[in-house]
Structure formats: C-alpha cells, structure tokens
Amino acid sequence: MMLKRVGVSLVNTGDLSMEEIVQYAQEAEELGYEGFWVGEGDGKESFAVLAAVASGTKTLSLGTGDVNYYSRTPTLLAIGAATISRLSNGRFLHYGIGTGGGSWMEAAHGIALDRPVQRASEMIDILRGILTPENDENLSASLVGLPSDAVVRGGANRRFTYPGKIYPIYSFRLREGPVAVPPAIYLSALGPKMIALAAKKADGVISNGLSEASYYRYREIFEREAPLVGRDPNQVQLYTLTMTTADDSAESLAALRICLTYFFGAPHFAPIMEASGYGVAVQQLRETWRTQGILAASNLVTDDMMQQFAVVGSPTQRAQKMRWMLDRNIYPILYPVCREGHVKEDCFTTMRYVAQYMQEALPASTVEKSNV
C-alpha cells in the first residue's frame, strides 16, 4: 500500500533525539508515505534534521513545512535547499517557507516582521532564480515582469541578479550550479494577502488545521487570483498540517484540546477561525485563557471543533476525513498530537494507525495517486 499523497511530520523536532527522528522517517518510508516534512521553532534546526533523514532514507521525499524567511537571507535559504537536494539525490521536493509564527518570531529572534508579502514575493523569485536551471520553464515563468537582466546567463556557471526592494542580489551563483530537480516552493499562509500571492507566484500553499469552510475560502482565492496572471487555479497545490491522535482515549483528546487551544489562540489563525464560523467562540476562548489559564480555555474546545480542525473518531470516520482531503487534491501532512510523557510512543503509533485504517478503509485508487 502506497500513501503517495500523504506525508508525516513531528509536532516539534526538539521532542525526539536525532536518532529517533531518523527512525521515524525510516518507518514512514517503509509504510509507504510520500514525504517527511520538518517544521522549525524552538527544536532542532531544519536543514540539519533533513540532512540526517536524507542519509538514513532512500526514497522518501523531503520537505519543510515552514522555514521562516526572516532569520535567513534568500541566498542562504537557496544554499540550504541545494545542499539537501544534492545530499538526498534530488529528494528535497517540498520547500515551504513562511513568516514563522507572528509575535513568537519577534520575541524569539528579535526581528520585526515587516513587509511580509513583499518579502515572500522576492523570496520566491530569488529561490527559483538561484536553484532552477535556466532552460527550465519554471524559471522563466517565475521571472515574468522582471527586468531583462534578472538572470545573467552563462551556462552552468551563470550568475543571478535580482533588483529586489528588500533583497537586491547582484551576480550570485552557486559554485555547484543550479540543482537538477528544483523543489516546489510553497507559502505557509493563512491570511488572504499571502494566499493571493501564492496563487499568483508559488507552487502551492501550506495551511494548518484545514476545515471544510477554510478549504473553500482558499479555493475562492485561487480561482480569483491565479487567472490574473494567466494561471490555471488547479496548478496551485494545497497542503495542510493535519492534527491527529493515536486513539480517542480521554488523555489523547485532552492533549488535542490543548493543542487546538494554542492554535485557536494565535492571532494569525483568526482568518481560518472566522471563515469556519468560530469567530465569537475563539474570542471567548482567548478571554478565558487570559483570565483563567489554558486548561480552562481548552475546555471550550468542543467535539465539533475537533472534528472540523483535526482527524478524530472511529477508523471509518478518520478515513472519511482523509478521503475528503485526498479527493480534493489536498495533501495531508500528519501532525501527531501526543500525550505528555508519551511523545515517541504516540508519534510512531499515530503514523502506523493512519497507514492501517487508510489501507483497510480507502480504495487503492485513492491512496495510490501519483506524486506531486
């Protein structure tokens, strides 16, 4: 059984040792998952994790769910991508970039999150310009509208020049040249402006806790914005971090409620919550969190909220939720929600459980779609 449109991730790479992370990726490969995706926050550095996973696996695609583009320059992000691509023999296929988490980024890095949309736009251009061979149609498509000297040609040693407002790049080249298989570039996006930019310039969008209502909101933006640049809206791929648990025990669901409380309480998730009809409920949750603490706030996370923003219930219900995503060409990235003190156990169990119920409940034609 091949899960060719499903990936795996970890809640936080700081919760497992590097050896355990590699073991997790190796088992995902054995189970038939398409890709291993790494996020970044206060855990391990993303490219170091991907390097270890690349060395320990053979066929698994590699990806980033959200490497922030404030603490690294676009050139450094291109160098990191090229390094992992070559180390993995071209398996670094999914490059998710984003702001990295609003106020948390400002507090943790001491960097003001200014001009996020302009910065994202320039990042996409520069990453493509550095990483993509000049005879690749994706490069010329990504540089439409830029000055004619945006790319200085010269074969494998061609240099890249980019007149950015934030990142003016002059005559840069990768010593080893562009990568043979450039990764697709996705924006980790929740707000309408960033989603609109992705519809015009990126290969796709990475969401978090996708609900049915927010899915249609994304599609509406894709269908409005992509044609403005002569693009087919169906070319814009949609990925989503998919919160799920190893079972429906009281302890697992309590952990999920806490996880969703963090999710609902973050201001940058407001557009998703409003689109899903929970604007008032989230305001109440945030006020309860402020006045009574997170445990009290988590009690306001209803069963309906969990069903909307996570994968829970019986194996059949879970499979139906996954089927709903796959049938709409949504790529789920498993995001195991673990009980405190049981992180390793729950990460591995969740990954196995999903593979089992999908194999038993979903037709082969659904789970064996081709790679992205």
GROMACS .gro file of C-alpha atoms in nm:
model
  372
    1MET     CA    1   0.000   0.000   0.000
    2MET     CA    2   0.142   0.335  -0.103
    3LEU     CA    3   0.041   0.663   0.063
    4LYS     CA    4   0.164   0.870  -0.227
    5ARG     CA    5  -0.027   1.185  -0.133
    6VAL     CA    6   0.033   1.182   0.243
    7GLY     CA    7   0.335   1.299   0.440
    8VAL     CA    8   0.448   1.281   0.802
    9SER     CA    9   0.586   1.543   1.036
   10LEU     CA   10   0.656   1.595   1.405
   11VAL     CA   11   0.496   1.842   1.644
   12ASN     CA   12   0.842   1.957   1.749
   13THR     CA   13   1.178   1.813   1.649
   14GLY     CA   14   1.304   1.902   1.996
   15ASP     CA   15   1.087   1.628   2.148
   16LEU     CA   16   1.287   1.341   1.996
   17SER     CA   17   1.656   1.267   1.959
   18MET     CA   18   1.806   1.285   1.612
   19GLU     CA   19   1.834   0.907   1.609
   20GLU     CA   20   1.463   0.873   1.694
   21ILE     CA   21   1.369   1.122   1.421
   22VAL     CA   22   1.562   0.919   1.164
   23GLN     CA   23   1.391   0.601   1.286
   24TYR     CA   24   1.054   0.774   1.249
   25ALA     CA   25   1.136   0.876   0.891
   26GLN     CA   26   1.265   0.528   0.806
   27GLU     CA   27   0.942   0.367   0.924
   28ALA     CA   28   0.740   0.624   0.730
   29GLU     CA   29   0.933   0.520   0.421
   30GLU     CA   30   0.863   0.152   0.492
   31LEU     CA   31   0.492   0.223   0.538
   32GLY     CA   32   0.477   0.398   0.201
   33TYR     CA   33   0.430   0.763   0.298
   34GLU     CA   34   0.528   1.012   0.028
   35GLY     CA   35   0.732   1.255   0.231
   36PHE     CA   36   0.892   1.357   0.558
   37TRP     CA   37   0.829   1.721   0.648
   38VAL     CA   38   1.014   1.916   0.913
   39GLY     CA   39   0.899   2.230   1.092
   40GLU     CA   40   1.108   2.474   1.288
   41GLY     CA   41   1.051   2.661   1.610
   42ASP     CA   42   1.240   2.600   1.931
   43GLY     CA   43   1.353   2.248   1.839
   44LYS     CA   44   1.626   2.133   1.604
   45GLU     CA   45   1.749   2.329   1.301
   46SER     CA   46   1.558   2.218   0.992
   47PHE     CA   47   1.838   2.155   0.744
   48ALA     CA   48   2.041   1.957   0.998
   49VAL     CA   49   1.737   1.732   1.055
   50LEU     CA   50   1.683   1.690   0.682
   51ALA     CA   51   2.049   1.603   0.633
   52ALA     CA   52   2.024   1.325   0.891
   53VAL     CA   53   1.698   1.195   0.742
   54ALA     CA   54   1.839   1.213   0.388
   55SER     CA   55   2.134   0.998   0.495
   56GLY     CA   56   1.908   0.745   0.666
   57THR     CA   57   1.644   0.700   0.394
   58LYS     CA   58   1.640   0.609   0.025
   59THR     CA   59   1.310   0.701  -0.141
   60LEU     CA   60   1.124   0.933   0.096
   61SER     CA   61   1.067   1.285  -0.035
   62LEU     CA   62   1.191   1.560   0.196
   63GLY     CA   63   1.025   1.890   0.276
   64THR     CA   64   0.996   2.188   0.507
   65GLY     CA   65   0.660   2.284   0.644
   66ASP     CA   66   0.757   2.637   0.733
   67VAL     CA   67   1.117   2.757   0.736
   68ASN     CA   68   1.095   3.125   0.825
   69TYR     CA   69   1.234   3.379   0.580
   70TYR     CA   70   1.326   3.642   0.836
   71SER     CA   71   1.617   3.478   1.019
   72ARG     CA   72   1.781   3.363   0.693
   73THR     CA   73   1.856   3.552   0.373
   74PRO     CA   74   1.711   3.416   0.048
   75THR     CA   75   2.062   3.324  -0.067
   76LEU     CA   76   2.121   3.119   0.247
   77LEU     CA   77   1.783   2.950   0.202
   78ALA     CA   78   1.885   2.862  -0.154
   79ILE     CA   79   2.218   2.723  -0.037
   80GLY     CA   80   2.043   2.511   0.227
   81ALA     CA   81   1.799   2.374  -0.028
   82ALA     CA   82   2.075   2.295  -0.277
   83THR     CA   83   2.278   2.118  -0.009
   84ILE     CA   84   1.990   1.891   0.094
   85SER     CA   85   1.889   1.830  -0.266
   86ARG     CA   86   2.237   1.706  -0.357
   87LEU     CA   87   2.278   1.509  -0.035
   88SER     CA   88   1.947   1.327  -0.099
   89ASN     CA   89   1.996   1.273  -0.474
   90GLY     CA   90   1.718   1.515  -0.562
   91ARG     CA   91   1.465   1.411  -0.297
   92PHE     CA   92   1.422   1.759  -0.149
   93LEU     CA   93   1.097   1.828  -0.336
   94HIS     CA   94   0.885   2.038  -0.097
   95TYR     CA   95   1.009   2.381   0.012
   96GLY     CA   96   0.763   2.550   0.248
   97ILE     CA   97   0.859   2.900   0.362
   98GLY     CA   98   0.672   3.150   0.578
   99THR     CA   99   0.686   3.418   0.843
  100GLY     CA  100   0.738   3.163   1.118
  101GLY     CA  101   0.468   3.249   1.368
  102GLY     CA  102   0.399   3.619   1.416
  103SER     CA  103   0.469   3.754   1.764
  104TRP     CA  104   0.660   3.437   1.857
  105MET     CA  105   0.914   3.513   1.583
  106GLU     CA  106   0.957   3.868   1.705
  107ALA     CA  107   1.006   3.752   2.063
  108ALA     CA  108   1.238   3.461   1.982
  109HIS     CA  109   1.451   3.623   1.712
  110GLY     CA  110   1.422   3.993   1.791
  111ILE     CA  111   1.324   4.063   1.430
  112ALA     CA  112   1.035   4.287   1.330
  113LEU     CA  113   0.810   4.110   1.081
  114ASP     CA  114   0.793   4.396   0.833
  115ARG     CA  115   0.664   4.374   0.473
  116PRO     CA  116   0.581   4.001   0.487
  117VAL     CA  117   0.410   3.983   0.145
  118GLN     CA  118   0.680   4.178  -0.039
  119ARG     CA  119   0.944   3.971   0.134
  120ALA     CA  120   0.770   3.646   0.037
  121SER     CA  121   0.737   3.758  -0.323
  122GLU     CA  122   1.107   3.835  -0.353
  123MET     CA  123   1.198   3.512  -0.175
  124ILE     CA  124   1.010   3.305  -0.433
  125ASP     CA  125   1.181   3.485  -0.722
  126ILE     CA  126   1.529   3.456  -0.574
  127LEU     CA  127   1.498   3.092  -0.471
  128ARG     CA  128   1.379   2.999  -0.819
  129GLY     CA  129   1.639   3.218  -0.984
  130ILE     CA  130   1.926   3.054  -0.795
  131LEU     CA  131   1.805   2.694  -0.783
  132THR     CA  132   1.641   2.645  -1.123
  133PRO     CA  133   1.839   2.558  -1.439
  134GLU     CA  134   1.796   2.839  -1.691
  135ASN     CA  135   1.639   2.610  -1.950
  136ASP     CA  136   1.363   2.511  -1.708
  137GLU     CA  137   1.024   2.665  -1.793
  138ASN     CA  138   0.956   2.723  -1.421
  139LEU     CA  139   1.236   2.979  -1.410
  140SER     CA  140   1.111   3.190  -1.699
  141ALA     CA  141   0.755   3.167  -1.566
  142SER     CA  142   0.860   3.284  -1.220
  143LEU     CA  143   1.050   3.585  -1.353
  144VAL     CA  144   0.777   3.728  -1.575
  145GLY     CA  145   0.765   4.106  -1.539
  146LEU     CA  146   1.118   4.144  -1.403
  147PRO     CA  147   1.389   4.342  -1.583
  148SER     CA  148   1.564   4.158  -1.863
  149ASP     CA  149   1.886   4.145  -1.663
  150ALA     CA  150   1.725   3.950  -1.377
  151VAL     CA  151   1.921   3.645  -1.492
  152VAL     CA  152   2.272   3.682  -1.632
  153ARG     CA  153   2.321   3.375  -1.844
  154GLY     CA  154   2.637   3.172  -1.868
  155GLY     CA  155   2.564   2.801  -1.871
  156ALA     CA  156   2.624   2.604  -1.551
  157ASN     CA  157   2.819   2.898  -1.407
  158ARG     CA  158   2.554   3.161  -1.485
  159ARG     CA  159   2.514   3.434  -1.228
  160PHE     CA  160   2.188   3.561  -1.089
  161THR     CA  161   2.100   3.928  -1.048
  162TYR     CA  162   1.775   4.045  -0.894
  163PRO     CA  163   1.663   4.407  -0.841
  164GLY     CA  164   1.464   4.345  -0.523
  165LYS     CA  165   1.330   4.620  -0.299
  166ILE     CA  166   1.429   4.424   0.009
  167TYR     CA  167   1.685   4.182  -0.135
  168PRO     CA  168   1.885   4.328  -0.424
  169ILE     CA  169   2.101   4.037  -0.537
  170TYR     CA  170   2.394   4.101  -0.767
  171SER     CA  171   2.575   3.842  -0.977
  172PHE     CA  172   2.539   3.546  -0.739
  173ARG     CA  173   2.594   3.188  -0.841
  174LEU     CA  174   2.602   2.852  -0.668
  175ARG     CA  175   2.951   2.715  -0.718
  176GLU     CA  176   2.800   2.374  -0.797
  177GLY     CA  177   2.536   2.524  -1.024
  178PRO     CA  178   2.153   2.501  -1.002
  179VAL     CA  179   2.004   2.175  -0.878
  180ALA     CA  180   1.884   1.916  -1.127
  181VAL     CA  181   1.543   1.882  -0.958
  182PRO     CA  182   1.441   2.218  -0.807
  183PRO     CA  183   1.197   2.190  -0.516
  184ALA     CA  184   0.845   2.322  -0.546
  185ILE     CA  185   0.806   2.638  -0.338
  186TYR     CA  186   0.504   2.679  -0.112
  187LEU     CA  187   0.396   2.963   0.113
  188SER     CA  188   0.283   2.877   0.462
  189ALA     CA  189  -0.020   3.103   0.450
  190LEU     CA  190  -0.338   3.181   0.642
  191GLY     CA  191  -0.419   3.542   0.557
  192PRO     CA  192  -0.586   3.642   0.228
  193LYS     CA  193  -0.299   3.858   0.102
  194MET     CA  194  -0.042   3.581   0.138
  195ILE     CA  195  -0.278   3.324  -0.012
  196ALA     CA  196  -0.337   3.558  -0.307
  197LEU     CA  197   0.039   3.591  -0.358
  198ALA     CA  198   0.078   3.214  -0.351
  199ALA     CA  199  -0.197   3.178  -0.611
  200LYS     CA  200   0.000   3.405  -0.842
  201LYS     CA  201   0.360   3.302  -0.779
  202ALA     CA  202   0.411   2.995  -0.559
  203ASP     CA  203   0.364   2.629  -0.639
  204GLY     CA  204   0.120   2.594  -0.354
  205VAL     CA  205   0.004   2.681  -0.004
  206ILE     CA  206   0.064   2.504   0.327
  207SER     CA  207  -0.224   2.553   0.570
  208ASN     CA  208  -0.277   2.435   0.925
  209GLY     CA  209  -0.589   2.272   1.067
  210LEU     CA  210  -0.778   2.295   0.739
  211SER     CA  211  -1.157   2.290   0.780
  212GLU     CA  212  -1.413   2.247   0.505
  213ALA     CA  213  -1.505   2.616   0.520
  214SER     CA  214  -1.144   2.732   0.504
  215TYR     CA  215  -1.079   2.496   0.212
  216TYR     CA  216  -1.348   2.673   0.007
  217ARG     CA  217  -1.204   3.007   0.113
  218TYR     CA  218  -0.864   2.902  -0.023
  219ARG     CA  219  -1.020   2.778  -0.347
  220GLU     CA  220  -1.210   3.104  -0.393
  221ILE     CA  221  -0.885   3.300  -0.368
  222PHE     CA  222  -0.703   3.060  -0.603
  223GLU     CA  223  -0.979   3.093  -0.862
  224ARG     CA  224  -0.986   3.472  -0.838
  225GLU     CA  225  -0.614   3.544  -0.830
  226ALA     CA  226  -0.447   3.280  -1.048
  227PRO     CA  227  -0.621   3.383  -1.375
  228LEU     CA  228  -0.498   3.739  -1.325
  229VAL     CA  229  -0.151   3.616  -1.421
  230GLY     CA  230  -0.274   3.365  -1.680
  231ARG     CA  231  -0.251   3.071  -1.445
  232ASP     CA  232  -0.481   2.774  -1.401
  233PRO     CA  233  -0.611   2.777  -1.039
  234ASN     CA  234  -0.575   2.398  -1.031
  235GLN     CA  235  -0.200   2.440  -1.063
  236VAL     CA  236  -0.190   2.583  -0.711
  237GLN     CA  237  -0.142   2.287  -0.480
  238LEU     CA  238  -0.284   2.278  -0.126
  239TYR     CA  239  -0.110   2.107   0.164
  240THR     CA  240  -0.219   2.103   0.526
  241LEU     CA  241  -0.072   2.008   0.859
  242THR     CA  242  -0.328   1.756   0.979
  243MET     CA  243  -0.361   1.724   1.354
  244THR     CA  244  -0.448   1.372   1.466
  245THR     CA  245  -0.405   1.138   1.761
  246ALA     CA  246  -0.307   0.776   1.819
  247ASP     CA  247  -0.654   0.699   1.957
  248ASP     CA  248  -0.966   0.857   2.106
  249SER     CA  249  -0.879   0.799   2.471
  250ALA     CA  250  -0.960   1.075   2.720
  251GLU     CA  251  -0.588   1.153   2.756
  252SER     CA  252  -0.531   1.182   2.381
  253LEU     CA  253  -0.834   1.405   2.329
  254ALA     CA  254  -0.727   1.626   2.620
  255ALA     CA  255  -0.389   1.670   2.452
  256LEU     CA  256  -0.564   1.760   2.127
  257ARG     CA  257  -0.780   2.019   2.305
  258ILE     CA  258  -0.466   2.182   2.445
  259CYS     CA  259  -0.302   2.179   2.100
  260LEU     CA  260  -0.610   2.333   1.939
  261THR     CA  261  -0.625   2.596   2.214
  262TYR     CA  262  -0.279   2.715   2.112
  263PHE     CA  263  -0.396   2.705   1.751
  264PHE     CA  264  -0.719   2.898   1.815
  265GLY     CA  265  -0.549   3.145   2.047
  266ALA     CA  266  -0.289   3.267   1.796
  267PRO     CA  267  -0.396   3.593   1.627
  268HIS     CA  268  -0.265   3.490   1.284
  269PHE     CA  269  -0.512   3.198   1.278
  270ALA     CA  270  -0.806   3.437   1.306
  271PRO     CA  271  -0.891   3.428   0.932
  272ILE     CA  272  -0.926   3.049   0.941
  273MET     CA  273  -1.144   3.061   1.251
  274GLU     CA  274  -1.370   3.333   1.115
  275ALA     CA  275  -1.409   3.154   0.782
  276SER     CA  276  -1.507   2.840   0.973
  277GLY     CA  277  -1.774   3.016   1.179
  278TYR     CA  278  -1.588   3.023   1.510
  279GLY     CA  279  -1.503   3.391   1.540
  280VAL     CA  280  -1.710   3.453   1.856
  281ALA     CA  281  -1.615   3.120   2.014
  282VAL     CA  282  -1.245   3.197   1.971
  283GLN     CA  283  -1.283   3.539   2.130
  284GLN     CA  284  -1.439   3.368   2.433
  285LEU     CA  285  -1.160   3.109   2.439
  286ARG     CA  286  -0.890   3.377   2.432
  287GLU     CA  287  -1.053   3.573   2.711
  288THR     CA  288  -1.084   3.257   2.923
  289TRP     CA  289  -0.719   3.178   2.858
  290ARG     CA  290  -0.621   3.531   2.966
  291THR     CA  291  -0.825   3.526   3.284
  292GLN     CA  292  -0.831   3.159   3.389
  293GLY     CA  293  -0.544   2.986   3.211
  294ILE     CA  294  -0.500   2.746   2.924
  295LEU     CA  295  -0.661   2.443   3.091
  296ALA     CA  296  -0.985   2.632   3.142
  297ALA     CA  297  -0.968   2.762   2.785
  298SER     CA  298  -0.913   2.412   2.647
  299ASN     CA  299  -1.246   2.305   2.799
  300LEU     CA  300  -1.413   2.540   2.547
  301VAL     CA  301  -1.278   2.334   2.256
  302THR     CA  302  -1.586   2.137   2.154
  303ASP     CA  303  -1.614   1.799   1.985
  304ASP     CA  304  -1.734   1.980   1.673
  305MET     CA  305  -1.420   2.194   1.670
  306MET     CA  306  -1.203   1.884   1.692
  307GLN     CA  307  -1.391   1.720   1.406
  308GLN     CA  308  -1.352   2.034   1.194
  309PHE     CA  309  -0.983   2.100   1.254
  310ALA     CA  310  -0.839   1.755   1.325
  311VAL     CA  311  -0.879   1.389   1.235
  312VAL     CA  312  -1.058   1.206   1.518
  313GLY     CA  313  -1.326   0.943   1.572
  314SER     CA  314  -1.355   0.583   1.465
  315PRO     CA  315  -1.121   0.440   1.199
  316THR     CA  316  -1.401   0.482   0.944
  317GLN     CA  317  -1.460   0.846   1.042
  318ARG     CA  318  -1.089   0.917   1.024
  319ALA     CA  319  -1.058   0.751   0.685
  320GLN     CA  320  -1.353   0.952   0.555
  321LYS     CA  321  -1.185   1.277   0.664
  322MET     CA  322  -0.864   1.175   0.491
  323ARG     CA  323  -1.060   1.068   0.183
  324TRP     CA  324  -1.233   1.407   0.177
  325MET     CA  325  -0.892   1.576   0.155
  326LEU     CA  326  -0.740   1.338  -0.099
  327ASP     CA  327  -1.044   1.359  -0.325
  328ARG     CA  328  -0.993   1.738  -0.341
  329ASN     CA  329  -0.624   1.704  -0.421
  330ILE     CA  330  -0.529   1.822  -0.072
  331TYR     CA  331  -0.206   1.671   0.057
  332PRO     CA  332  -0.233   1.593   0.433
  333ILE     CA  333   0.085   1.620   0.638
  334LEU     CA  334   0.031   1.415   0.954
  335TYR     CA  335   0.085   1.618   1.269
  336PRO     CA  336   0.075   1.373   1.561
  337VAL     CA  337  -0.068   1.525   1.879
  338CYS     CA  338   0.091   1.341   2.169
  339ARG     CA  339   0.017   1.289   2.535
  340GLU     CA  340   0.264   1.446   2.774
  341GLY     CA  341   0.539   1.197   2.852
  342HIS     CA  342   0.446   0.971   2.557
  343VAL     CA  343   0.580   1.166   2.260
  344LYS     CA  344   0.785   0.894   2.093
  345GLU     CA  345   0.523   0.627   2.151
  346ASP     CA  346   0.237   0.842   2.021
  347CYS     CA  347   0.426   0.970   1.714
  348PHE     CA  348   0.505   0.618   1.596
  349THR     CA  349   0.164   0.477   1.691
  350THR     CA  350  -0.021   0.757   1.512
  351MET     CA  351   0.176   0.707   1.193
  352ARG     CA  352   0.108   0.331   1.198
  353TYR     CA  353  -0.258   0.378   1.283
  354VAL     CA  354  -0.319   0.612   0.990
  355ALA     CA  355  -0.149   0.373   0.749
  356GLN     CA  356  -0.359   0.086   0.882
  357TYR     CA  357  -0.702   0.247   0.859
  358MET     CA  358  -0.631   0.401   0.522
  359GLN     CA  359  -0.529   0.065   0.384
  360GLU     CA  360  -0.839  -0.101   0.526
  361ALA     CA  361  -1.097   0.168   0.452
  362LEU     CA  362  -0.980   0.353   0.142
  363PRO     CA  363  -0.979   0.208  -0.211
  364ALA     CA  364  -0.639   0.160  -0.368
  365SER     CA  365  -0.717   0.416  -0.639
  366THR     CA  366  -0.747   0.684  -0.370
  367VAL     CA  367  -0.428   0.614  -0.181
  368GLU     CA  368  -0.215   0.539  -0.484
  369LYS     CA  369  -0.236   0.868  -0.665
  370SER     CA  370   0.085   0.983  -0.827
  371ASN     CA  371   0.336   1.204  -0.651
  372VAL     CA  372   0.308   1.581  -0.658
   0.00000   0.00000   0.00000
